[in-house]
mmCIF file of C-alpha atoms in Angstrom:
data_model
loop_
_atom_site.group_PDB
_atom_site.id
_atom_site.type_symbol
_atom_site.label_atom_id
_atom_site.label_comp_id
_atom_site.label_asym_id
_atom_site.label_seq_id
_atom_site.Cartn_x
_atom_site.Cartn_y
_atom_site.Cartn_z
ATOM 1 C CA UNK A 1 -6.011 5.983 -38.191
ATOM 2 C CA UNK A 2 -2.640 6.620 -38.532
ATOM 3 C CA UNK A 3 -0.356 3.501 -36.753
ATOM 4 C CA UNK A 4 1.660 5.630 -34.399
ATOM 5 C CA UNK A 5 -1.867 6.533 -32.587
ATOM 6 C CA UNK A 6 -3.204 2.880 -32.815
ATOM 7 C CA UNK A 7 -0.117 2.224 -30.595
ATOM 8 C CA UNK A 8 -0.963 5.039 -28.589
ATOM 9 C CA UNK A 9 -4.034 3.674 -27.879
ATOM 10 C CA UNK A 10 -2.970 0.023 -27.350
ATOM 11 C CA UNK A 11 -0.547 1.577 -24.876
ATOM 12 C CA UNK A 12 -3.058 3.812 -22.868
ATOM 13 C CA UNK A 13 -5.455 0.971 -22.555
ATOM 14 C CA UNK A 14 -5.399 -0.567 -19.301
ATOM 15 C CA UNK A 15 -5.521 -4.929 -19.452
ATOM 16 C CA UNK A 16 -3.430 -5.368 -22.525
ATOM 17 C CA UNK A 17 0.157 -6.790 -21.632
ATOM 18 C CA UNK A 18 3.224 -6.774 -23.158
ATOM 19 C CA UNK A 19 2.551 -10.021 -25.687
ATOM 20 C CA UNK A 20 -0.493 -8.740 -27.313
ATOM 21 C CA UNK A 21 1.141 -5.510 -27.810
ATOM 22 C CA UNK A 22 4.125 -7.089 -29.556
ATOM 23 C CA UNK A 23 1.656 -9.356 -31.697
ATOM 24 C CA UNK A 24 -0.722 -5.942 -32.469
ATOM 25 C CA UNK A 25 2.836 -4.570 -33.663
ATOM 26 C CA UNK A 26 4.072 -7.593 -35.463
ATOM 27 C CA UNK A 27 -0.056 -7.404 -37.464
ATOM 28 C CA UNK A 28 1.068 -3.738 -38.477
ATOM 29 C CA UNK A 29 4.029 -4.365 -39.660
ATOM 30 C CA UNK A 30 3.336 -7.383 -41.540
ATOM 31 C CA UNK A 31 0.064 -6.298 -42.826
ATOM 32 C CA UNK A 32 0.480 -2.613 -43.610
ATOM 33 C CA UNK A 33 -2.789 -1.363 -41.927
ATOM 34 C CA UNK A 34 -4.277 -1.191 -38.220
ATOM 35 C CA UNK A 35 -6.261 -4.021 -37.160
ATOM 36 C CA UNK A 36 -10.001 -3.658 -37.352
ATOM 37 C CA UNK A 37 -11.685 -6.212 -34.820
ATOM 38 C CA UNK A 38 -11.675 -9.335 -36.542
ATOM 39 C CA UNK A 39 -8.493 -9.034 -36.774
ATOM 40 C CA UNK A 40 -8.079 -8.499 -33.059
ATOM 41 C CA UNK A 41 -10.094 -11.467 -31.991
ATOM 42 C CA UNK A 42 -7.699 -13.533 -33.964
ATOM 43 C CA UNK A 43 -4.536 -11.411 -32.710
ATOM 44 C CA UNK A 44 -6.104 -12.485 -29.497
ATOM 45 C CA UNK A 45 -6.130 -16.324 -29.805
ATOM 46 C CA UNK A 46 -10.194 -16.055 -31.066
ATOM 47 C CA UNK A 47 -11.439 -14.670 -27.623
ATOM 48 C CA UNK A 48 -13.774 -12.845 -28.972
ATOM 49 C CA UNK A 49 -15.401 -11.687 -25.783
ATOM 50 C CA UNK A 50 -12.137 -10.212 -24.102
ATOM 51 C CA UNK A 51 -11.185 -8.756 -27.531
ATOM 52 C CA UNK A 52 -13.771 -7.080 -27.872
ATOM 53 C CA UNK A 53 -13.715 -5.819 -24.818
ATOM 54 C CA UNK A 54 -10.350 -4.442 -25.417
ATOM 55 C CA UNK A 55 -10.792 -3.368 -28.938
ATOM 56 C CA UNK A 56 -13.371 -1.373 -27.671
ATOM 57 C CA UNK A 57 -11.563 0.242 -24.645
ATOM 58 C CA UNK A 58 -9.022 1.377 -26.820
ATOM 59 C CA UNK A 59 -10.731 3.934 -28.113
ATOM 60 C CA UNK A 60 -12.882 4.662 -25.047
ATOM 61 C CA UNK A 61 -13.662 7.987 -24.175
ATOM 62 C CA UNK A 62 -11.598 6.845 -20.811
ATOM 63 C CA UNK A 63 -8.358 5.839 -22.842
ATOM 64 C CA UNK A 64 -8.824 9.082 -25.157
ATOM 65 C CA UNK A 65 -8.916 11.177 -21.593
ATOM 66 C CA UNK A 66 -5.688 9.165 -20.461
ATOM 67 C CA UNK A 67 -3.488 9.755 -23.457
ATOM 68 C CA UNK A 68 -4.480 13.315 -23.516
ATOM 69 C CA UNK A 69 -2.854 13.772 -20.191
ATOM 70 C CA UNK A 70 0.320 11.329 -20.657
ATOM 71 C CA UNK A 71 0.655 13.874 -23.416
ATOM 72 C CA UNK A 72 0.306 16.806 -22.001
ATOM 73 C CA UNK A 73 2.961 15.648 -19.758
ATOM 74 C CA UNK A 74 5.660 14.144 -22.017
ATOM 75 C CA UNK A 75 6.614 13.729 -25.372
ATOM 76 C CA UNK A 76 6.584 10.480 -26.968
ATOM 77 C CA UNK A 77 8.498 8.501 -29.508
ATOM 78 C CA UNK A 78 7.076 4.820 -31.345
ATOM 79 C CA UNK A 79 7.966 1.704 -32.449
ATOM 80 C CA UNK A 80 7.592 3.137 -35.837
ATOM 81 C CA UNK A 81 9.872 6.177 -35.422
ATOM 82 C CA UNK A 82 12.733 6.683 -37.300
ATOM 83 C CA UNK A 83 14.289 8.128 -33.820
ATOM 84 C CA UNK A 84 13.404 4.929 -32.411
ATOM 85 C CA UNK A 85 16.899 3.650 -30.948
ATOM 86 C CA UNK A 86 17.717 0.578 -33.173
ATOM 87 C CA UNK A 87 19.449 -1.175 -30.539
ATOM 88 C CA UNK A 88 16.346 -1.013 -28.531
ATOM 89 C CA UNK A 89 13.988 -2.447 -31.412
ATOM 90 C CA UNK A 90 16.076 -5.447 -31.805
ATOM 91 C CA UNK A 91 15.196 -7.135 -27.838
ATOM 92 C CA UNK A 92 12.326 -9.335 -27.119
ATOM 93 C CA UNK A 93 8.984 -7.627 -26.867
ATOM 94 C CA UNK A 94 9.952 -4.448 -27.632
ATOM 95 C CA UNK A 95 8.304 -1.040 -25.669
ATOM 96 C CA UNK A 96 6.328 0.045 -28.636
ATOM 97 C CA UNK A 97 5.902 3.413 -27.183
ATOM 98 C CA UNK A 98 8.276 5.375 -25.101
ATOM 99 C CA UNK A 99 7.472 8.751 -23.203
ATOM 100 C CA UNK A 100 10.056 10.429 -22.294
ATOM 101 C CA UNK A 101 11.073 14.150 -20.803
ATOM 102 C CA UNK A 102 14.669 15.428 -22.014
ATOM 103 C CA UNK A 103 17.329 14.857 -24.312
ATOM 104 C CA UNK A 104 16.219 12.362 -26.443
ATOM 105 C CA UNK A 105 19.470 12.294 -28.973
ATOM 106 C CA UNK A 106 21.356 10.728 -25.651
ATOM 107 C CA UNK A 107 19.720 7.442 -27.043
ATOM 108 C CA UNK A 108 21.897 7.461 -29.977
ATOM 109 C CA UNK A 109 25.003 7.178 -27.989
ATOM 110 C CA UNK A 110 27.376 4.705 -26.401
ATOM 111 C CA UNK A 111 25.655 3.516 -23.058
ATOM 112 C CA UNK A 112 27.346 1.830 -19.947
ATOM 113 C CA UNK A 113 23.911 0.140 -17.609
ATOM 114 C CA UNK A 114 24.952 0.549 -14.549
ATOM 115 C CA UNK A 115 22.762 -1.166 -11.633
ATOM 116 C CA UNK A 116 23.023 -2.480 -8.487
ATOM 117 C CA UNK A 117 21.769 -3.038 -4.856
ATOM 118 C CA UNK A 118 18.865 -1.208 -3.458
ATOM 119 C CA UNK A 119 20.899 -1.144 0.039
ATOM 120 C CA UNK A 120 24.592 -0.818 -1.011
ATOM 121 C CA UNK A 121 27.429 -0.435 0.715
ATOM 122 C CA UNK A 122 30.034 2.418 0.903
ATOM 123 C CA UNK A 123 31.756 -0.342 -1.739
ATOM 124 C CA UNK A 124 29.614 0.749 -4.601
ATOM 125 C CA UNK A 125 30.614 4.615 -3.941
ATOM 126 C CA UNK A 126 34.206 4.122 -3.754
ATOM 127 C CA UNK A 127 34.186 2.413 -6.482
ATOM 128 C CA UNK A 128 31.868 4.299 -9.113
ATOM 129 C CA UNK A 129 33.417 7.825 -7.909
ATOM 130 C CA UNK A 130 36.997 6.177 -9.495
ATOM 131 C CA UNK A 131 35.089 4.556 -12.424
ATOM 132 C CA UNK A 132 32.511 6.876 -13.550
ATOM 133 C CA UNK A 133 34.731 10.064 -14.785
ATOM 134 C CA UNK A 134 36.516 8.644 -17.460
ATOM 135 C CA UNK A 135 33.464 7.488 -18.932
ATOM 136 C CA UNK A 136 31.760 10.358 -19.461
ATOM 137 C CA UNK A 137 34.808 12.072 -20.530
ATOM 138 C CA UNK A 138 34.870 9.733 -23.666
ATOM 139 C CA UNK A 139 31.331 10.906 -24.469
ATOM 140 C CA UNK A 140 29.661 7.731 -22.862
ATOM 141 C CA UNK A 141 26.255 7.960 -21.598
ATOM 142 C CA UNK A 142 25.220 6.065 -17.977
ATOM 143 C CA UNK A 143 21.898 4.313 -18.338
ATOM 144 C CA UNK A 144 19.969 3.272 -14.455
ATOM 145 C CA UNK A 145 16.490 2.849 -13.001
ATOM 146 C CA UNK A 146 16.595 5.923 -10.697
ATOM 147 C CA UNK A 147 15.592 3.842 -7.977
ATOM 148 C CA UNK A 148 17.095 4.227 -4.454
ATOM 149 C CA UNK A 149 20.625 2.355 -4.242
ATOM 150 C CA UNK A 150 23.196 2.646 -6.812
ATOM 151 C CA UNK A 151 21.060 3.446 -9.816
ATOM 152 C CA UNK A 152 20.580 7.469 -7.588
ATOM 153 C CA UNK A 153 24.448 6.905 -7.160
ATOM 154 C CA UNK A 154 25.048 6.570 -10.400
ATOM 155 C CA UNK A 155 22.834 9.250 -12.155
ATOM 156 C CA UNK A 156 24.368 11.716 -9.115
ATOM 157 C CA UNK A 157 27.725 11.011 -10.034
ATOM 158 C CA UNK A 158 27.802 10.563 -13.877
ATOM 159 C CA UNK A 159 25.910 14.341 -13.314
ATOM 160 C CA UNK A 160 28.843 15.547 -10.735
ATOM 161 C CA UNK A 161 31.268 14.340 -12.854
ATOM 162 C CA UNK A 162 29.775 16.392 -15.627
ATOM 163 C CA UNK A 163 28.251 13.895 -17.952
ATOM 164 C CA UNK A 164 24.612 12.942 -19.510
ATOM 165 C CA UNK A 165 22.394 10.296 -17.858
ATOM 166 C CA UNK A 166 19.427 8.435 -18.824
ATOM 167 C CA UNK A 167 16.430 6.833 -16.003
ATOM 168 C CA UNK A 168 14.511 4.083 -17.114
ATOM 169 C CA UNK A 169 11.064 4.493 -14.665
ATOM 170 C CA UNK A 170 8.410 2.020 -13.611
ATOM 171 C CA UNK A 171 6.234 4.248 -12.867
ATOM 172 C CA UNK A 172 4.159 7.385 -15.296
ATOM 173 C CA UNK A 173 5.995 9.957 -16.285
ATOM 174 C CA UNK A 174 4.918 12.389 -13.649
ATOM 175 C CA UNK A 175 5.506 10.128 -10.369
ATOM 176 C CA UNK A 176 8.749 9.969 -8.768
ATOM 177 C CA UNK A 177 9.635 6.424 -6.819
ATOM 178 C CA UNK A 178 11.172 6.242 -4.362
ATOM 179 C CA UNK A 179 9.680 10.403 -3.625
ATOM 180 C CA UNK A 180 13.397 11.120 -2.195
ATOM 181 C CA UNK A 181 14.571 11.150 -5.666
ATOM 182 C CA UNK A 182 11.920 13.720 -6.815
ATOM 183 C CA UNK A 183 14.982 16.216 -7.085
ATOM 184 C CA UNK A 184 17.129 13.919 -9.035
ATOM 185 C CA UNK A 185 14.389 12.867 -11.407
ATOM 186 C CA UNK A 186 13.574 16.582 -12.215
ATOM 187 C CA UNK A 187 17.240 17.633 -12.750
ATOM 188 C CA UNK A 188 17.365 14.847 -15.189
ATOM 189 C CA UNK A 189 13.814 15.909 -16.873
ATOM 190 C CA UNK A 190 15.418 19.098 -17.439
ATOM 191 C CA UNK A 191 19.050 18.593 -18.619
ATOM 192 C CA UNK A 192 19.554 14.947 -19.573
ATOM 193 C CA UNK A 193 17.181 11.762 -19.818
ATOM 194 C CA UNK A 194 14.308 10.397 -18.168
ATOM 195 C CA UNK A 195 12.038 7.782 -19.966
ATOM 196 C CA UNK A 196 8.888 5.162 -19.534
ATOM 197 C CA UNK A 197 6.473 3.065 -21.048
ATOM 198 C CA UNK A 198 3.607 3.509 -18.571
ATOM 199 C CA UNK A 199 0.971 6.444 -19.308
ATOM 200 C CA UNK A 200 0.155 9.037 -17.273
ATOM 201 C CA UNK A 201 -0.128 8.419 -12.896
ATOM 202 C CA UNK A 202 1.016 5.089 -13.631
ATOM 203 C CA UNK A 203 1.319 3.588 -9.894
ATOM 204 C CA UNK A 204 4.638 1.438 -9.188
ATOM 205 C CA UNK A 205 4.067 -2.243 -9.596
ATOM 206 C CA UNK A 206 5.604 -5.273 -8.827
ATOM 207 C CA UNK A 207 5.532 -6.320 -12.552
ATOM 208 C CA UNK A 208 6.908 -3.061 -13.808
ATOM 209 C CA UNK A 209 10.332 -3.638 -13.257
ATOM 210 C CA UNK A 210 11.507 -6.572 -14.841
ATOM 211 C CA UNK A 211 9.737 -4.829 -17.359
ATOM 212 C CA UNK A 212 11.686 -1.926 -16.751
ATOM 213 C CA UNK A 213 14.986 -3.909 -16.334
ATOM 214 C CA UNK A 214 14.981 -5.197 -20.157
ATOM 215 C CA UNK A 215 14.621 -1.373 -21.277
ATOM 216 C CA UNK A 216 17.421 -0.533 -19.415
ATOM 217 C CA UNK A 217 19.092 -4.023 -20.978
ATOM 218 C CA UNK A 218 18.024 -3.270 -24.451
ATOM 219 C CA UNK A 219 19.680 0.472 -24.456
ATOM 220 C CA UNK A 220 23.302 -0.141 -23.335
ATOM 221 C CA UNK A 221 25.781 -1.512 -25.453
ATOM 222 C CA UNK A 222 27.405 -2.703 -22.148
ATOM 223 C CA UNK A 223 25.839 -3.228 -18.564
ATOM 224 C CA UNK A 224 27.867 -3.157 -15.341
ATOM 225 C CA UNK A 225 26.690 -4.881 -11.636
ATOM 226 C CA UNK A 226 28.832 -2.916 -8.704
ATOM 227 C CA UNK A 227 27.045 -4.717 -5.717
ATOM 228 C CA UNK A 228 23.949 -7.425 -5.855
ATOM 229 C CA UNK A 229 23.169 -10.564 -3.624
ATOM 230 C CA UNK A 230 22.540 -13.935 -5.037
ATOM 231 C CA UNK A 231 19.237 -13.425 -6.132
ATOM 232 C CA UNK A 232 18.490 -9.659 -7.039
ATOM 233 C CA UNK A 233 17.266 -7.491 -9.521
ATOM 234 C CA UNK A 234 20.355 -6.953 -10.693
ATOM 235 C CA UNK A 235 21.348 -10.271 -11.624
ATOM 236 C CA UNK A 236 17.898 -10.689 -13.497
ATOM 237 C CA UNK A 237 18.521 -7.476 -15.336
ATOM 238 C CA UNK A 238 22.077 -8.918 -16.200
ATOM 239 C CA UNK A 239 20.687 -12.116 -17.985
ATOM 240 C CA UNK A 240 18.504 -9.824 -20.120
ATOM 241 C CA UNK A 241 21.475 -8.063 -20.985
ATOM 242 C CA UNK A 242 23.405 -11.392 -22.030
ATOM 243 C CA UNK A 243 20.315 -12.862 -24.163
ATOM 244 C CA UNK A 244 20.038 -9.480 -25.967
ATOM 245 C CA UNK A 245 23.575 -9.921 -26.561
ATOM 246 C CA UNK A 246 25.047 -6.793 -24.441
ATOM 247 C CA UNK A 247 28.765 -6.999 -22.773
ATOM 248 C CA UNK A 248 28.332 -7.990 -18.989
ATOM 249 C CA UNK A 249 31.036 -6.805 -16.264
ATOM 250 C CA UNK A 250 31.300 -7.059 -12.922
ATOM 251 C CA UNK A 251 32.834 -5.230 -9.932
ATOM 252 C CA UNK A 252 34.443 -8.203 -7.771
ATOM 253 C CA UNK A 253 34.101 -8.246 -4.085
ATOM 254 C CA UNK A 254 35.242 -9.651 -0.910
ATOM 255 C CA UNK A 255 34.003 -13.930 -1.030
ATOM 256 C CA UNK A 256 32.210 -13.632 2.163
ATOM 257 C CA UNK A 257 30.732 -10.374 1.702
ATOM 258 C CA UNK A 258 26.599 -10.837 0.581
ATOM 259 C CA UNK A 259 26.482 -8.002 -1.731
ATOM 260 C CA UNK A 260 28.973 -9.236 -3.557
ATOM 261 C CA UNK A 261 27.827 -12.329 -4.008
ATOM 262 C CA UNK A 262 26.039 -11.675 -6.693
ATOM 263 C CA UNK A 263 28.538 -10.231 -8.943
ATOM 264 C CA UNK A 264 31.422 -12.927 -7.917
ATOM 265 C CA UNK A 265 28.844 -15.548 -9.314
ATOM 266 C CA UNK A 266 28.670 -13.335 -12.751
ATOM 267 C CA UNK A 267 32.829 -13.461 -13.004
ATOM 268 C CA UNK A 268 32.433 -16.778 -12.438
ATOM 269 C CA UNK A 269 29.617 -17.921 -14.891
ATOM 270 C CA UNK A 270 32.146 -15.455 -17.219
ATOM 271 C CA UNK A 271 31.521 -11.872 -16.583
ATOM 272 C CA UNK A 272 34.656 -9.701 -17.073
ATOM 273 C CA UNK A 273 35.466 -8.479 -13.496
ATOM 274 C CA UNK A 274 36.364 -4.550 -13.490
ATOM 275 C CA UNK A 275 39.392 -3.567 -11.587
ATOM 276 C CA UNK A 276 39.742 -0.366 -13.546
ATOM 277 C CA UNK A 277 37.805 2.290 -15.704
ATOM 278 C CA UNK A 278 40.238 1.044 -18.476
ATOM 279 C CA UNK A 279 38.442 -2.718 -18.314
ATOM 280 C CA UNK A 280 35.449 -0.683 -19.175
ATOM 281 C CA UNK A 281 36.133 1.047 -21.954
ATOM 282 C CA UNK A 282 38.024 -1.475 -24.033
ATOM 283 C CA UNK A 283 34.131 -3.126 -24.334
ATOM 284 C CA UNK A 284 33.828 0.653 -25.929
ATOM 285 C CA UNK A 285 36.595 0.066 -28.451
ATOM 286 C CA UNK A 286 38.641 3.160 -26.765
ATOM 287 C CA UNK A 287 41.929 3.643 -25.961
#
């Protein structure tokens, strides 16, 4: 069996997280071959009852059923691919598949993260209207969640301002969370970027987006809060972006204003604040 559909497998199989996928891939690579199922019981820390288990499952009738769908829905890219974005192979605990619906050659450009609160204020539009234009007129891609808040914002207005866009989903390929984005996350399907690691129907869950968040860390060269309390999403998915190494900025707000809390601690802790689209794209090496 050819290694891309091992992974394929590993992925569609429901019960096998994140760390055993990354050790599966690390077996592959090291060893040349796919693991038969001594070598999984070992991969798995010698539990040889809940590796079997699993080595079984993967190629279940029920997991073979699953990727057929996830497939017939998206296309797909590995670990292995040559297309693989190398900034994105390079975090901790890779995705070792992604699906995806789109452009897929947006991966292979400059990326600005931006993210933010779920619940923003009129703050975050004011602001991104004046900052997002002149990055996508120097060819930079906008990378978000396409959840409600300022990742929608952003998508909508790096599209209204007439550049590409990537989503990052927690969710399969074919749901849509929060459902008033269903528009958005079609447009995007269809003329720029929309991309996950969860198969086919995949529900949202709690898990899925810090999960999520590291993607979205792992493809931007630079990541950008606008609004975020103290403790938020936003923040966490800032710290991934520092430990993979990324360029952190910060829109600075009012002291005594919650959602900006968040991103006045980041300026603090050394952040650069962003009082103009030109503080962003010096971390871009353009002038």
């Amino acid at each position: 069996m050819a290694f891309e559909e091992f992974i394929l497998r590993v992925r569609a199989c429901i019960g096998i997280g994140l760390a055993t996928e990354f050790k599966i891939y690390q077996f592959i690579k090291q060893n040349k071959r796919v693991p038969n199922l001594n070598d999984f019981i070992q991969i798995m820390d010698g539990k040889y009852a809940i590796a079997s288990d699993a080595y079984m499952r993967i190629f279940s009738k029920k997991t073979t059923e699953l990727l057929q769908q996830t497939l017939a829905f998206s296309k797909y890219i590995t670990i292995f691919d040559q297309a693989y974005p190398v900034k994105l192979r390079e975090i901790y605990h890779p995705p070792l598949v992604l699906f995806y619906r789109g452009n897929l050659e947006l991966l292979q450009r400059k990326a600005l993260a931006i993210v933010g609160a779920r619940q923003h204020s009129s703050y975050s539009h004011e602001v991104l209207q004046g900052l997002i234009p002149p990055i996508v007129q120097n060819k930079i891609i906008t990378i978000s969640g396409l959840a409600q808040g300022v990742d929608s914002l952003c998508h909508r207005l790096t599209i209204n301002s007439g550049g590409d866009t990537v989503g990052v989903i927690g969710t399969g390929m074919n749901r849509v969370y929060p459902r008033c984005n269903q528009e958005l996350q079609y447009e995007m399907m269809q003329n720029h970027l929309v991309i996950s690691e969860y198969v086919y129907d995949e529900e949202p869950r709690a898990w899925h987006f810090p999960e999520r968040n590291r993607i979205i860390a792992g493809l931007c060269d630079s990541l950008m809060v606008t609004e975020a309390k103290e403790r938020s999403g936003s923040l966490i998915t800032a710290n991934l972006a520092l430990q993979e190494n990324r360029n952190v900025l910060a829109i600075p707000g009012k002291i005594n204003a919650g959602l900006s809390r968040g991103c006045n601690l980041l300026i603090r802790e050394g952040a650069k604040p962003v009082l103009e689209s030109q503080d962003i794209l010096e971390e871009f090496l353009v002038q």
